[in-house]
């Protein structure tokens, strides 16, 4: 999946392997259908891209639930070990 790949490459711990430039980002599968030049020249509006990639609008398969935030107040990213 292109979105997962780009996130992993942006968050790469090894700085020599991490995506570090806009040129490198442009070459990823995530941006393969984007005309970056048109975006930079503001020939394309964000709403146009949303309509193109999400013609039926946003799709939420889950309903909000308190369960999603059950452990929010005590969630630790690092447990100290």
PDB file of C-alpha atoms in Angstrom:
ATOM      1  CA  UNK A   1       0.000   0.000   0.000  1.00  0.00           C
ATOM      2  CA  UNK A   2       1.490   3.318  -1.104  1.00  0.00           C
ATOM      3  CA  UNK A   3       0.383   5.294   1.947  1.00  0.00           C
ATOM      4  CA  UNK A   4       1.963   2.803   4.349  1.00  0.00           C
ATOM      5  CA  UNK A   5       5.181   2.757   2.313  1.00  0.00           C
ATOM      6  CA  UNK A   6       5.568   6.534   2.296  1.00  0.00           C
ATOM      7  CA  UNK A   7       4.942   6.781   6.037  1.00  0.00           C
ATOM      8  CA  UNK A   8       7.500   4.075   6.768  1.00  0.00           C
ATOM      9  CA  UNK A   9      10.049   5.802   4.551  1.00  0.00           C
ATOM     10  CA  UNK A  10       9.421   9.207   6.154  1.00  0.00           C
ATOM     11  CA  UNK A  11       9.724   7.724   9.651  1.00  0.00           C
ATOM     12  CA  UNK A  12      12.835   5.650   8.858  1.00  0.00           C
ATOM     13  CA  UNK A  13      15.244   5.806  11.815  1.00  0.00           C
ATOM     14  CA  UNK A  14      18.344   5.609   9.627  1.00  0.00           C
ATOM     15  CA  UNK A  15      18.762   9.130   8.193  1.00  0.00           C
ATOM     16  CA  UNK A  16      20.696   7.816   5.189  1.00  0.00           C
ATOM     17  CA  UNK A  17      17.663   5.743   4.119  1.00  0.00           C
ATOM     18  CA  UNK A  18      14.925   8.250   5.080  1.00  0.00           C
ATOM     19  CA  UNK A  19      13.081  10.282   2.447  1.00  0.00           C
ATOM     20  CA  UNK A  20      14.581  13.734   2.820  1.00  0.00           C
ATOM     21  CA  UNK A  21      13.640  15.787  -0.193  1.00  0.00           C
ATOM     22  CA  UNK A  22      10.599  16.799  -2.147  1.00  0.00           C
ATOM     23  CA  UNK A  23      12.144  15.205  -5.248  1.00  0.00           C
ATOM     24  CA  UNK A  24      12.371  11.874  -3.435  1.00  0.00           C
ATOM     25  CA  UNK A  25       8.750  12.192  -2.297  1.00  0.00           C
ATOM     26  CA  UNK A  26       7.636  12.889  -5.868  1.00  0.00           C
ATOM     27  CA  UNK A  27       9.044   9.576  -7.049  1.00  0.00           C
ATOM     28  CA  UNK A  28       7.104   7.438  -4.567  1.00  0.00           C
ATOM     29  CA  UNK A  29       4.094   5.347  -5.551  1.00  0.00           C
ATOM     30  CA  UNK A  30       1.932   7.553  -3.335  1.00  0.00           C
ATOM     31  CA  UNK A  31       2.403  10.500  -5.709  1.00  0.00           C
ATOM     32  CA  UNK A  32       2.394   8.549  -9.007  1.00  0.00           C
ATOM     33  CA  UNK A  33      -0.938   9.983 -10.197  1.00  0.00           C
ATOM     34  CA  UNK A  34      -0.259  13.533  -9.032  1.00  0.00           C
ATOM     35  CA  UNK A  35       0.979  16.191 -11.401  1.00  0.00           C
ATOM     36  CA  UNK A  36       3.241  17.876  -8.881  1.00  0.00           C
ATOM     37  CA  UNK A  37       4.055  20.747 -11.235  1.00  0.00           C
ATOM     38  CA  UNK A  38       0.360  21.662 -11.526  1.00  0.00           C
ATOM     39  CA  UNK A  39      -0.032  21.483  -7.765  1.00  0.00           C
ATOM     40  CA  UNK A  40       3.000  23.709  -7.153  1.00  0.00           C
ATOM     41  CA  UNK A  41       1.749  26.202  -9.743  1.00  0.00           C
ATOM     42  CA  UNK A  42      -1.654  26.139  -8.020  1.00  0.00           C
ATOM     43  CA  UNK A  43      -3.423  25.004 -11.180  1.00  0.00           C
ATOM     44  CA  UNK A  44      -5.173  22.358  -9.097  1.00  0.00           C
ATOM     45  CA  UNK A  45      -7.352  23.164  -6.111  1.00  0.00           C
ATOM     46  CA  UNK A  46      -7.490  20.874  -3.053  1.00  0.00           C
ATOM     47  CA  UNK A  47     -11.251  20.407  -3.482  1.00  0.00           C
ATOM     48  CA  UNK A  48     -10.697  19.201  -7.051  1.00  0.00           C
ATOM     49  CA  UNK A  49      -8.348  16.493  -5.762  1.00  0.00           C
ATOM     50  CA  UNK A  50     -10.816  15.467  -3.070  1.00  0.00           C
ATOM     51  CA  UNK A  51     -13.609  15.144  -5.637  1.00  0.00           C
ATOM     52  CA  UNK A  52     -11.336  13.187  -7.967  1.00  0.00           C
ATOM     53  CA  UNK A  53     -10.146  10.665  -5.385  1.00  0.00           C
ATOM     54  CA  UNK A  54     -13.275  10.611  -3.208  1.00  0.00           C
ATOM     55  CA  UNK A  55     -16.208  11.211  -5.596  1.00  0.00           C
ATOM     56  CA  UNK A  56     -18.759  10.037  -3.028  1.00  0.00           C
ATOM     57  CA  UNK A  57     -17.329  12.141  -0.226  1.00  0.00           C
ATOM     58  CA  UNK A  58     -15.721  10.833   2.933  1.00  0.00           C
ATOM     59  CA  UNK A  59     -16.579   7.337   3.994  1.00  0.00           C
ATOM     60  CA  UNK A  60     -16.549   6.457   7.671  1.00  0.00           C
ATOM     61  CA  UNK A  61     -17.135   2.794   8.408  1.00  0.00           C
ATOM     62  CA  UNK A  62     -17.025   3.221  12.159  1.00  0.00           C
ATOM     63  CA  UNK A  63     -19.269   5.243  14.357  1.00  0.00           C
ATOM     64  CA  UNK A  64     -17.574   7.284  17.081  1.00  0.00           C
ATOM     65  CA  UNK A  65     -17.430   5.418  20.332  1.00  0.00           C
ATOM     66  CA  UNK A  66     -16.137   6.042  23.826  1.00  0.00           C
ATOM     67  CA  UNK A  67     -14.463   2.653  23.473  1.00  0.00           C
ATOM     68  CA  UNK A  68     -11.922   4.265  21.116  1.00  0.00           C
ATOM     69  CA  UNK A  69     -10.751   6.484  23.972  1.00  0.00           C
ATOM     70  CA  UNK A  70     -11.042   3.939  26.769  1.00  0.00           C
ATOM     71  CA  UNK A  71      -7.358   4.118  27.826  1.00  0.00           C
ATOM     72  CA  UNK A  72      -6.571   7.564  26.499  1.00  0.00           C
ATOM     73  CA  UNK A  73      -5.788   9.181  29.855  1.00  0.00           C
ATOM     74  CA  UNK A  74      -3.234   6.509  30.796  1.00  0.00           C
ATOM     75  CA  UNK A  75      -1.715   5.542  27.461  1.00  0.00           C
ATOM     76  CA  UNK A  76       2.102   5.433  27.563  1.00  0.00           C
ATOM     77  CA  UNK A  77       4.144   5.436  24.380  1.00  0.00           C
ATOM     78  CA  UNK A  78       7.301   4.441  26.224  1.00  0.00           C
ATOM     79  CA  UNK A  79       7.088   2.153  29.228  1.00  0.00           C
ATOM     80  CA  UNK A  80      10.607   3.045  30.401  1.00  0.00           C
ATOM     81  CA  UNK A  81      12.188  -0.314  29.660  1.00  0.00           C
TER      82      UNK A  81
END
